[in-house]
Amino acid sequence: MPNKSADQATLIVIKPDGLKKSLTGNILTRLSETKLEIVAAKMVRVSRELAAEHYRHLQDKPFFEDVLRYLMGEFHDRYKVMALIYWGENAITKCRSLAGATNPEEADSVSIRGSYGRITTRGVYENVVHVSANPEDAQREIKLWFNPDEVIVDLYPSKKVVETVEKREWV
Ligand code: IDP
Ligand code: MG
């Protein structure tokens, strides 16, 4: 497998509002403008633990609980998100620039968040998409959301482990 530079990767999450509004295609089309490569993609049912770890930098904020519930899908009755890894030169800057500012009201109106986001009456910024903020966050988040075998390139060092696990197979 090619070994690709880790600082060029970013986690992208299409949040529950993006899925509920059928924006997956639009968002992926917008992100394709970057000419970056998708090196992993999957649907995820977000647990409270995953949401809390993902947003741990916000744990002291008054909106922390609402942001967890938002990512878990509780405000949209859609208990899933789409997680992807985009790889390539300046992946983070390119994707964050297309995503727009965190506050959808302040985001450039042609950005993804400016086009499709909103602030709810509860005060949650529903901004449709997550993009890692910097290479350190990207590495932490990618390792949190994906196993090495789910990524088609070697982004970070990994090791083989042998374990006996109970898993489901097709009947
Ligand atoms: P980012 O998503 O642009 O990196 P962060 O500060 O990491 O922004 O915040 C994570 C998420 O928490 C945001 O995308 C948004 O959904 C929510 N959020 C951030 N700040 C606020 C706020 O002041 N009020 C309500 N929700 C917020
Ligand atoms: Mg962030």
CSV table of N, CA, C and O in Angstrom, one decimal, residues 48-165:
chain,number,residue,atom,x,y,z
A,48,ARG,N,-22.9,7.7,22.3
A,48,ARG,CA,-22.6,8.9,23.2
A,48,ARG,C,-21.1,9.0,23.4
A,48,ARG,O,-20.5,10.1,23.4
A,49,GLU,N,-20.5,7.8,23.6
A,49,GLU,CA,-19.1,7.8,23.9
A,49,GLU,C,-18.3,8.4,22.7
A,49,GLU,O,-17.3,9.1,22.9
A,50,LEU,N,-18.6,7.9,21.5
A,50,LEU,CA,-17.9,8.5,20.3
A,50,LEU,C,-18.2,10.0,20.2
A,50,LEU,O,-17.2,10.7,20.0
A,51,ALA,N,-19.4,10.4,20.3
A,51,ALA,CA,-19.7,11.8,20.2
A,51,ALA,C,-18.9,12.6,21.3
A,51,ALA,O,-18.3,13.7,21.0
A,52,ALA,N,-18.9,12.1,22.5
A,52,ALA,CA,-18.2,12.9,23.6
A,52,ALA,C,-16.7,12.9,23.4
A,52,ALA,O,-16.1,13.9,23.7
A,53,GLU,N,-16.1,11.8,22.9
A,53,GLU,CA,-14.7,11.8,22.6
A,53,GLU,C,-14.4,12.8,21.4
A,53,GLU,O,-13.4,13.5,21.4
A,54,HIS,N,-15.3,12.7,20.4
A,54,HIS,CA,-15.1,13.5,19.2
A,54,HIS,C,-15.1,15.0,19.6
A,54,HIS,O,-14.3,15.8,19.1
A,55,TYR,N,-16.1,15.4,20.4
A,55,TYR,CA,-16.2,16.8,20.8
A,55,TYR,C,-15.7,17.1,22.2
A,55,TYR,O,-16.1,18.0,22.9
A,56,ARG,N,-14.6,16.4,22.6
A,56,ARG,CA,-14.1,16.5,24.0
A,56,ARG,C,-13.6,18.0,24.2
A,56,ARG,O,-13.6,18.4,25.4
A,57,HIS,N,-13.2,18.7,23.2
A,57,HIS,CA,-12.7,20.0,23.3
A,57,HIS,C,-13.8,21.0,23.7
A,57,HIS,O,-13.6,22.1,24.1
A,58,LEU,N,-15.1,20.5,23.6
A,58,LEU,CA,-16.2,21.4,23.9
A,58,LEU,C,-16.9,21.0,25.3
A,58,LEU,O,-17.9,21.6,25.6
A,59,GLN,N,-16.2,20.1,26.1
A,59,GLN,CA,-16.9,19.6,27.2
A,59,GLN,C,-17.3,20.6,28.3
A,59,GLN,O,-18.2,20.3,29.0
A,60,ASP,N,-16.6,21.7,28.3
A,60,ASP,CA,-17.0,22.7,29.3
A,60,ASP,C,-18.0,23.8,28.8
A,60,ASP,O,-18.4,24.7,29.5
A,61,LYS,N,-18.4,23.6,27.5
A,61,LYS,CA,-19.3,24.6,26.9
A,61,LYS,C,-20.8,24.3,27.3
A,61,LYS,O,-21.2,23.2,27.5
A,62,PRO,N,-21.6,25.4,27.5
A,62,PRO,CA,-23.0,25.1,27.9
A,62,PRO,C,-23.8,24.3,26.8
A,62,PRO,O,-24.8,23.7,27.2
A,63,PHE,N,-23.3,24.3,25.6
A,63,PHE,CA,-24.0,23.6,24.5
A,63,PHE,C,-23.5,22.2,24.3
A,63,PHE,O,-23.9,21.5,23.3
A,64,PHE,N,-22.6,21.7,25.1
A,64,PHE,CA,-22.0,20.4,24.9
A,64,PHE,C,-23.0,19.3,24.8
A,64,PHE,O,-23.0,18.5,23.8
A,65,GLU,N,-23.9,19.2,25.7
A,65,GLU,CA,-24.9,18.2,25.7
A,65,GLU,C,-25.7,18.2,24.4
A,65,GLU,O,-26.0,17.2,23.8
A,66,ASP,N,-26.1,19.4,24.0
A,66,ASP,CA,-26.9,19.5,22.7
A,66,ASP,C,-26.1,19.1,21.5
A,66,ASP,O,-26.6,18.5,20.6
A,67,VAL,N,-24.8,19.4,21.5
A,67,VAL,CA,-24.0,19.1,20.4
A,67,VAL,C,-23.8,17.5,20.3
A,67,VAL,O,-23.8,17.0,19.2
A,68,LEU,N,-23.7,16.9,21.5
A,68,LEU,CA,-23.7,15.4,21.5
A,68,LEU,C,-25.0,14.8,20.9
A,68,LEU,O,-24.9,13.9,20.0
A,69,ARG,N,-26.1,15.4,21.4
A,69,ARG,CA,-27.4,14.9,20.9
A,69,ARG,C,-27.5,15.1,19.4
A,69,ARG,O,-28.1,14.3,18.7
A,70,TYR,N,-27.0,16.2,18.9
A,70,TYR,CA,-27.1,16.6,17.5
A,70,TYR,C,-26.3,15.5,16.7
A,70,TYR,O,-26.8,14.9,15.8
A,71,LEU,N,-25.1,15.3,17.1
A,71,LEU,CA,-24.2,14.3,16.3
A,71,LEU,C,-24.8,12.9,16.4
A,71,LEU,O,-24.7,12.1,15.4
A,72,MET,N,-25.4,12.6,17.5
A,72,MET,CA,-26.0,11.2,17.7
A,72,MET,C,-27.3,11.1,16.8
A,72,MET,O,-27.7,10.0,16.6
A,73,GLY,N,-27.8,12.2,16.4
A,73,GLY,CA,-29.0,12.1,15.6
A,73,GLY,C,-30.3,12.4,16.3
A,73,GLY,O,-31.4,12.2,15.7
A,74,GLU,N,-30.3,12.7,17.5
A,74,GLU,CA,-31.5,12.8,18.3
A,74,GLU,C,-32.4,13.9,17.9
A,74,GLU,O,-33.6,13.9,18.1
A,75,PHE,N,-31.9,15.0,17.2
A,75,PHE,CA,-32.7,16.1,16.8
A,75,PHE,C,-33.3,15.9,15.4
A,75,PHE,O,-34.1,16.7,14.9
A,76,HIS,N,-32.9,14.8,14.8
A,76,HIS,CA,-33.3,14.6,13.4
A,76,HIS,C,-34.0,13.2,13.1
A,76,HIS,O,-34.3,12.9,12.0
A,77,ASP,N,-34.0,12.4,14.2
A,77,ASP,CA,-34.6,11.1,14.1
A,77,ASP,C,-33.8,10.3,13.0
A,77,ASP,O,-34.4,9.5,12.2
A,78,ARG,N,-32.6,10.6,12.8
A,78,ARG,CA,-31.7,9.9,11.9
A,78,ARG,C,-30.5,9.5,12.6
A,78,ARG,O,-29.6,10.3,12.8
A,79,TYR,N,-30.4,8.3,13.0
A,79,TYR,CA,-29.3,7.9,13.9
A,79,TYR,C,-28.2,7.3,13.2
A,79,TYR,O,-27.7,6.2,13.3
A,80,LYS,N,-27.7,8.2,12.3
A,80,LYS,CA,-26.5,7.8,11.5
A,80,LYS,C,-25.8,9.0,10.9
A,80,LYS,O,-26.5,10.1,10.7
A,81,VAL,N,-24.6,8.9,10.6
A,81,VAL,CA,-23.8,9.9,9.9
A,81,VAL,C,-23.0,9.2,8.9
A,81,VAL,O,-22.8,8.0,8.9
A,82,MET,N,-22.4,9.9,7.9
A,82,MET,CA,-21.5,9.4,7.0
A,82,MET,C,-20.1,9.9,7.3
A,82,MET,O,-19.9,11.1,7.3
A,83,ALA,N,-19.1,9.0,7.5
A,83,ALA,CA,-17.8,9.4,7.8
A,83,ALA,C,-16.9,9.1,6.7
A,83,ALA,O,-16.9,8.0,6.1
A,84,LEU,N,-16.0,10.1,6.3
A,84,LEU,CA,-15.1,9.9,5.2
A,84,LEU,C,-13.7,10.4,5.6
A,84,LEU,O,-13.6,11.3,6.4
A,85,ILE,N,-12.7,10.0,4.9
A,85,ILE,CA,-11.4,10.6,5.0
A,85,ILE,C,-11.0,11.1,3.6
A,85,ILE,O,-11.0,10.3,2.6
A,86,TYR,N,-10.7,12.4,3.5
A,86,TYR,CA,-10.2,13.0,2.3
A,86,TYR,C,-8.7,13.1,2.4
A,86,TYR,O,-8.2,13.6,3.5
A,87,TRP,N,-8.0,12.8,1.4
A,87,TRP,CA,-6.5,12.9,1.4
A,87,TRP,C,-6.0,13.7,0.2
A,87,TRP,O,-6.5,13.5,-0.9
A,88,GLY,N,-5.0,14.4,0.5
A,88,GLY,CA,-4.3,15.2,-0.6
A,88,GLY,C,-3.7,16.4,-0.1
A,88,GLY,O,-3.8,16.7,1.1
A,89,GLU,N,-3.1,17.2,-1.0
A,89,GLU,CA,-2.4,18.4,-0.6
A,89,GLU,C,-3.3,19.4,0.1
A,89,GLU,O,-4.4,19.7,-0.5
A,90,ASN,N,-2.9,19.9,1.2
A,90,ASN,CA,-3.7,20.9,2.0
A,90,ASN,C,-5.2,20.5,2.1
A,90,ASN,O,-6.1,21.3,2.0
A,91,ALA,N,-5.4,19.2,2.4
A,91,ALA,CA,-6.8,18.7,2.5
A,91,ALA,C,-7.6,19.5,3.5
A,91,ALA,O,-8.8,19.8,3.3
A,92,ILE,N,-7.0,19.8,4.7
A,92,ILE,CA,-7.8,20.4,5.7
A,92,ILE,C,-8.2,21.9,5.3
A,92,ILE,O,-9.4,22.2,5.4
A,93,THR,N,-7.2,22.6,4.8
A,93,THR,CA,-7.6,24.0,4.4
A,93,THR,C,-8.6,24.0,3.3
A,93,THR,O,-9.6,24.8,3.3
A,94,LYS,N,-8.4,23.1,2.3
A,94,LYS,CA,-9.3,23.1,1.2
A,94,LYS,C,-10.8,22.7,1.7
A,94,LYS,O,-11.7,23.3,1.2
A,95,CYS,N,-10.9,21.7,2.5
A,95,CYS,CA,-12.2,21.2,2.9
A,95,CYS,C,-12.9,22.2,3.9
A,95,CYS,O,-14.1,22.5,3.8
A,96,ARG,N,-12.1,22.8,4.8
A,96,ARG,CA,-12.7,23.8,5.7
A,96,ARG,C,-13.1,25.0,5.0
A,96,ARG,O,-14.1,25.7,5.3
A,97,SER,N,-12.4,25.4,3.9
A,97,SER,CA,-12.8,26.6,3.2
A,97,SER,C,-14.1,26.3,2.4
A,97,SER,O,-15.0,27.2,2.4
A,98,LEU,N,-14.2,25.1,1.9
A,98,LEU,CA,-15.5,24.8,1.2
A,98,LEU,C,-16.7,24.7,2.2
A,98,LEU,O,-17.8,25.0,1.9
A,99,ALA,N,-16.3,24.2,3.4
A,99,ALA,CA,-17.4,24.0,4.5
A,99,ALA,C,-17.9,25.3,5.0
A,99,ALA,O,-19.1,25.5,5.2
A,100,GLY,N,-17.0,26.3,5.2
A,100,GLY,CA,-17.4,27.6,5.7
A,100,GLY,C,-17.3,27.7,7.2
A,100,GLY,O,-16.9,26.7,7.9
A,101,ALA,N,-17.6,28.8,7.7
A,101,ALA,CA,-17.4,29.1,9.2
A,101,ALA,C,-18.3,28.2,10.0
A,101,ALA,O,-19.4,27.7,9.6
A,102,THR,N,-17.9,28.0,11.3
A,102,THR,CA,-18.7,27.1,12.2
A,102,THR,C,-20.1,27.6,12.4
A,102,THR,O,-21.0,26.8,12.3
A,103,ASN,N,-20.3,28.9,12.6
A,103,ASN,CA,-21.6,29.5,12.7
A,103,ASN,C,-22.2,29.7,11.3
A,103,ASN,O,-21.7,30.5,10.5
A,104,PRO,N,-23.2,28.9,11.0
A,104,PRO,CA,-23.8,29.0,9.6
A,104,PRO,C,-24.3,30.3,9.2
A,104,PRO,O,-24.3,30.6,8.0
A,105,GLU,N,-24.6,31.2,10.2
A,105,GLU,CA,-25.1,32.5,9.9
A,105,GLU,C,-23.9,33.4,9.4
A,105,GLU,O,-24.1,34.4,8.7
A,106,GLU,N,-22.7,33.1,9.9
A,106,GLU,CA,-21.5,33.8,9.6
A,106,GLU,C,-20.8,33.2,8.4
A,106,GLU,O,-19.9,33.8,7.8
A,107,ALA,N,-21.1,32.0,8.0
A,107,ALA,CA,-20.4,31.3,6.9
A,107,ALA,C,-20.8,32.0,5.6
A,107,ALA,O,-21.9,32.5,5.4
A,108,ASP,N,-19.8,32.0,4.7
A,108,ASP,CA,-20.0,32.5,3.4
A,108,ASP,C,-21.2,31.9,2.8
A,108,ASP,O,-21.4,30.7,2.9
A,109,SER,N,-22.1,32.7,2.2
A,109,SER,CA,-23.4,32.1,1.7
A,109,SER,C,-23.3,31.1,0.7
A,109,SER,O,-24.2,30.3,0.4
A,110,VAL,N,-22.1,31.0,0.0
A,110,VAL,CA,-22.0,30.0,-1.0
A,110,VAL,C,-21.2,28.7,-0.5
A,110,VAL,O,-21.0,27.8,-1.2
A,111,SER,N,-20.8,28.8,0.8
A,111,SER,CA,-20.1,27.6,1.4
A,111,SER,C,-21.2,26.6,1.7
A,111,SER,O,-22.4,26.9,1.7
A,112,ILE,N,-20.7,25.4,2.0
A,112,ILE,CA,-21.7,24.3,2.4
A,112,ILE,C,-22.5,24.7,3.6
A,112,ILE,O,-23.7,24.6,3.6
A,113,ARG,N,-21.8,25.2,4.6
A,113,ARG,CA,-22.6,25.5,5.9
A,113,ARG,C,-23.4,26.8,5.6
A,113,ARG,O,-24.5,26.9,6.2
A,114,GLY,N,-22.9,27.7,4.8
A,114,GLY,CA,-23.7,28.9,4.5
A,114,GLY,C,-24.9,28.6,3.7
A,114,GLY,O,-26.0,29.2,3.9
A,115,SER,N,-24.8,27.6,2.8
A,115,SER,CA,-25.9,27.2,2.0
A,115,SER,C,-27.0,26.4,2.7
A,115,SER,O,-28.2,26.6,2.5
A,116,TYR,N,-26.5,25.5,3.6
A,116,TYR,CA,-27.5,24.5,4.1
A,116,TYR,C,-27.6,24.5,5.6
A,116,TYR,O,-28.5,23.8,6.2
A,117,GLY,N,-26.8,25.3,6.3
A,117,GLY,CA,-26.8,25.2,7.8
A,117,GLY,C,-27.9,26.2,8.4
A,117,GLY,O,-28.5,27.0,7.7
A,118,ARG,N,-28.1,26.0,9.7
A,118,ARG,CA,-29.0,26.9,10.4
A,118,ARG,C,-28.7,26.9,11.9
A,118,ARG,O,-28.0,26.0,12.3
A,119,ILE,N,-29.2,27.9,12.6
A,119,ILE,CA,-29.1,27.9,14.0
A,119,ILE,C,-30.5,27.6,14.5
A,119,ILE,O,-31.5,28.3,14.2
A,120,THR,N,-30.6,26.6,15.4
A,120,THR,CA,-32.0,26.2,15.8
A,120,THR,C,-32.4,27.1,17.0
A,120,THR,O,-31.6,27.9,17.6
A,121,THR,N,-33.7,27.1,17.3
A,121,THR,CA,-34.1,27.9,18.4
A,121,THR,C,-33.5,27.5,19.8
A,121,THR,O,-33.4,28.2,20.7
A,122,ARG,N,-33.0,26.2,19.8
A,122,ARG,CA,-32.3,25.8,21.0
A,122,ARG,C,-30.9,26.4,21.0
A,122,ARG,O,-30.2,26.2,22.0
A,123,GLY,N,-30.4,27.0,19.9
A,123,GLY,CA,-29.1,27.6,19.8
A,123,GLY,C,-28.0,26.7,19.3
A,123,GLY,O,-26.9,27.0,19.3
A,124,VAL,N,-28.4,25.5,18.8
A,124,VAL,CA,-27.4,24.6,18.2
A,124,VAL,C,-27.1,25.0,16.8
A,124,VAL,O,-28.0,25.4,16.0
A,125,TYR,N,-25.8,25.1,16.5
A,125,TYR,CA,-25.4,25.4,15.1
A,125,TYR,C,-25.5,24.1,14.3
A,125,TYR,O,-24.6,23.2,14.5
A,126,GLU,N,-26.5,23.9,13.6
A,126,GLU,CA,-26.7,22.8,12.7
A,126,GLU,C,-26.0,23.1,11.4
A,126,GLU,O,-26.5,23.8,10.5
A,127,ASN,N,-24.7,22.6,11.2
A,127,ASN,CA,-23.9,23.1,10.1
A,127,ASN,C,-23.5,22.0,9.2
A,127,ASN,O,-22.6,22.1,8.4
A,128,VAL,N,-24.3,20.9,9.2
A,128,VAL,CA,-24.3,19.9,8.1
A,128,VAL,C,-23.1,19.0,8.0
A,128,VAL,O,-23.2,17.8,7.6
A,129,VAL,N,-21.9,19.6,8.2
A,129,VAL,CA,-20.7,18.8,8.0
A,129,VAL,C,-19.6,19.1,9.0
A,129,VAL,O,-19.5,20.2,9.5
A,130,HIS,N,-18.9,18.1,9.3
A,130,HIS,CA,-17.7,18.3,10.2
A,130,HIS,C,-16.4,18.1,9.3
A,130,HIS,O,-16.3,17.2,8.5
A,131,VAL,N,-15.5,19.0,9.6
A,131,VAL,CA,-14.1,18.9,8.9
A,131,VAL,C,-13.1,19.1,10.0
A,131,VAL,O,-13.2,20.1,10.8
A,132,SER,N,-12.1,18.3,10.1
A,132,SER,CA,-11.0,18.4,11.1
A,132,SER,C,-10.4,19.8,11.0
A,132,SER,O,-10.3,20.4,9.9
A,133,ALA,N,-10.0,20.4,12.2
A,133,ALA,CA,-9.5,21.7,12.2
A,133,ALA,C,-8.0,21.9,11.9
A,133,ALA,O,-7.6,22.9,11.4
A,134,ASN,N,-7.2,20.9,12.2
A,134,ASN,CA,-5.8,20.9,12.0
A,134,ASN,C,-5.2,19.5,12.0
A,134,ASN,O,-6.0,18.6,12.3
A,135,PRO,N,-4.0,19.3,11.6
A,135,PRO,CA,-3.4,18.0,11.4
A,135,PRO,C,-3.5,17.2,12.7
A,135,PRO,O,-3.7,15.9,12.6
A,136,GLU,N,-3.3,17.8,13.9
A,136,GLU,CA,-3.3,17.0,15.1
A,136,GLU,C,-4.7,16.5,15.4
A,136,GLU,O,-4.9,15.3,15.7
A,137,ASP,N,-5.7,17.4,15.2
A,137,ASP,CA,-7.1,17.0,15.4
A,137,ASP,C,-7.5,15.9,14.3
A,137,ASP,O,-8.2,14.9,14.6
A,138,ALA,N,-7.0,16.1,13.1
A,138,ALA,CA,-7.3,15.1,12.0
A,138,ALA,C,-6.8,13.7,12.4
A,138,ALA,O,-7.5,12.7,12.3
A,139,GLN,N,-5.6,13.6,12.9
A,139,GLN,CA,-5.0,12.3,13.3
A,139,GLN,C,-5.8,11.7,14.4
A,139,GLN,O,-6.2,10.5,14.4
A,140,ARG,N,-6.1,12.5,15.4
A,140,ARG,CA,-6.9,12.0,16.6
A,140,ARG,C,-8.3,11.5,16.1
A,140,ARG,O,-8.7,10.5,16.5
A,141,GLU,N,-8.9,12.3,15.3
A,141,GLU,CA,-10.3,12.0,14.9
A,141,GLU,C,-10.3,10.8,13.9
A,141,GLU,O,-11.2,9.9,14.1
A,142,ILE,N,-9.4,10.7,13.0
A,142,ILE,CA,-9.3,9.6,12.1
A,142,ILE,C,-9.1,8.3,12.9
A,142,ILE,O,-9.8,7.3,12.6
A,143,LYS,N,-8.2,8.3,13.9
A,143,LYS,CA,-8.0,7.1,14.7
A,143,LYS,C,-9.2,6.8,15.5
A,143,LYS,O,-9.4,5.6,15.9
A,144,LEU,N,-9.9,7.8,15.9
A,144,LEU,CA,-11.2,7.5,16.7
A,144,LEU,C,-12.3,6.9,15.8
A,144,LEU,O,-13.0,6.0,16.3
A,145,TRP,N,-12.4,7.3,14.6
A,145,TRP,CA,-13.5,6.9,13.8
A,145,TRP,C,-13.2,5.7,12.9
A,145,TRP,O,-14.2,5.0,12.5
A,146,PHE,N,-12.0,5.5,12.6
A,146,PHE,CA,-11.6,4.4,11.6
A,146,PHE,C,-10.6,3.5,12.2
A,146,PHE,O,-9.6,3.9,12.9
A,147,ASN,N,-10.7,2.2,11.8
A,147,ASN,CA,-9.6,1.2,12.0
A,147,ASN,C,-8.7,1.3,10.8
A,147,ASN,O,-9.1,1.6,9.7
A,148,PRO,N,-7.4,0.9,11.0
A,148,PRO,CA,-6.5,0.9,9.9
A,148,PRO,C,-7.0,0.1,8.7
A,148,PRO,O,-6.8,0.6,7.5
A,149,ASP,N,-7.6,-1.0,8.9
A,149,ASP,CA,-8.1,-1.8,7.7
A,149,ASP,C,-9.2,-1.1,7.0
A,149,ASP,O,-9.6,-1.6,5.9
A,150,GLU,N,-9.8,-0.1,7.5
A,150,GLU,CA,-10.9,0.6,6.8
A,150,GLU,C,-10.4,1.7,5.9
A,150,GLU,O,-11.2,2.3,5.2
A,151,VAL,N,-9.1,1.9,6.0
A,151,VAL,CA,-8.5,3.0,5.2
A,151,VAL,C,-7.7,2.4,4.1
A,151,VAL,O,-6.9,1.5,4.4
A,152,ILE,N,-7.8,2.8,2.8
A,152,ILE,CA,-7.1,2.1,1.8
A,152,ILE,C,-5.7,2.6,1.6
A,152,ILE,O,-5.0,2.1,0.7
A,153,VAL,N,-5.2,3.5,2.4
A,153,VAL,CA,-3.8,3.9,2.4
A,153,VAL,C,-3.3,3.8,3.8
A,153,VAL,O,-4.1,3.9,4.7
A,154,ASP,N,-2.0,3.7,4.0
A,154,ASP,CA,-1.4,3.7,5.3
A,154,ASP,C,-1.1,5.2,5.8
A,154,ASP,O,-0.1,5.7,5.5
A,155,LEU,N,-2.1,5.7,6.5
A,155,LEU,CA,-2.0,7.1,6.9
A,155,LEU,C,-1.1,7.3,8.1
A,155,LEU,O,-0.3,8.2,8.2
A,156,TYR,N,-1.2,6.3,9.0
A,156,TYR,CA,-0.4,6.4,10.2
A,156,TYR,C,0.1,5.0,10.5
A,156,TYR,O,-0.4,4.0,10.0
A,157,PRO,N,1.2,4.9,11.3
A,157,PRO,CA,1.8,3.6,11.6
A,157,PRO,C,0.7,2.7,12.3
A,157,PRO,O,-0.1,3.2,13.1
A,158,SER,N,0.7,1.4,11.9
A,158,SER,CA,-0.2,0.5,12.5
A,158,SER,C,0.5,-0.8,12.8
A,158,SER,O,1.6,-1.0,12.3
A,159,LYS,N,-0.1,-1.7,13.6
A,159,LYS,CA,0.5,-3.0,13.8
A,159,LYS,C,-0.6,-4.1,13.6
A,159,LYS,O,-1.8,-3.8,13.8
A,160,LYS,N,-0.1,-5.3,13.3
A,160,LYS,CA,-1.1,-6.4,13.2
A,160,LYS,C,-1.3,-7.0,14.5
A,160,LYS,O,-0.3,-7.2,15.3
A,161,VAL,N,-2.5,-7.3,14.9
A,161,VAL,CA,-2.8,-8.1,16.1
A,161,VAL,C,-3.7,-9.3,15.8
A,161,VAL,O,-4.5,-9.2,14.9
A,162,VAL,N,-3.4,-10.4,16.5
A,162,VAL,CA,-4.3,-11.5,16.3
A,162,VAL,C,-5.2,-11.7,17.5
A,162,VAL,O,-4.7,-11.7,18.6
A,163,GLU,N,-6.5,-11.7,17.2
A,163,GLU,CA,-7.4,-11.9,18.3
A,163,GLU,C,-8.6,-12.7,17.9
A,163,GLU,O,-8.9,-12.8,16.7
A,164,THR,N,-9.2,-13.4,18.8
A,164,THR,CA,-10.4,-14.2,18.5
A,164,THR,C,-11.6,-13.3,18.8
A,164,THR,O,-11.8,-12.9,20.0
A,165,VAL,N,-12.4,-13.0,17.8
A,165,VAL,CA,-13.5,-12.2,18.0
A,165,VAL,C,-14.8,-12.8,17.6
A,165,VAL,O,-14.8,-13.6,16.6
